[in-house]
């Protein structure tokens, strides 16, 4: 989100094109908080309506002007010279993300959203490597992720170990959450869809 000084955390994301960042839909539109479920009249409100009506916390409706994307950040307390902050032009929710259902049908696999950047990151080619340029910003440390294709499917198997990165929650005390200040990395094993669905459902039922 927008902030002055140290970068505050809303959610992580991945640069997938020069103009788009992939993130989770529940980071920008959700109908359930830790204790309550969003109800009418707020349930059917747009982000603009919520801004005017001060929707309760369980009715998350995020508009582009509430967000900034920070590229090239590995320490959110002190953005390095390679980091850049970009405004968000548009938020595109997966069409299967249910805006009305209490849990947004999160177990159906549609927890995806694209953030369209207000200013595209421009690619510049130099011999054997590609540099990214953003006005005067040039870096060989910011790079779009490689999205898997259908041909990669045999490479992604259950129990395969992968690496994940992010400024995730390190500690929860009551309603307060403490986020990592340094970009974290940890290994995880891929689980099958049915196991993930059952696990997510049980977690939300316990809240």
Coordinates of N, CA and C in Angstrom, one line a residue, residues 37 84 108 114 143:
X37 N -18.2 -11.7 8.9 CA -18.4 -11.8 7.4 C -19.0 -10.5 6.9
X84 N 12.2 0.8 -7.1 CA 11.3 1.8 -7.7 C 9.9 1.6 -7.3
X108 N -11.9 -22.8 -5.1 CA -12.0 -23.1 -6.5 C -10.8 -22.8 -7.4
X114 N -4.7 -9.3 -11.3 CA -3.6 -8.6 -12.0 C -3.7 -7.1 -11.6
X143 N 13.3 -8.6 -12.4 CA 13.1 -9.5 -13.6 C 11.8 -10.1 -13.5

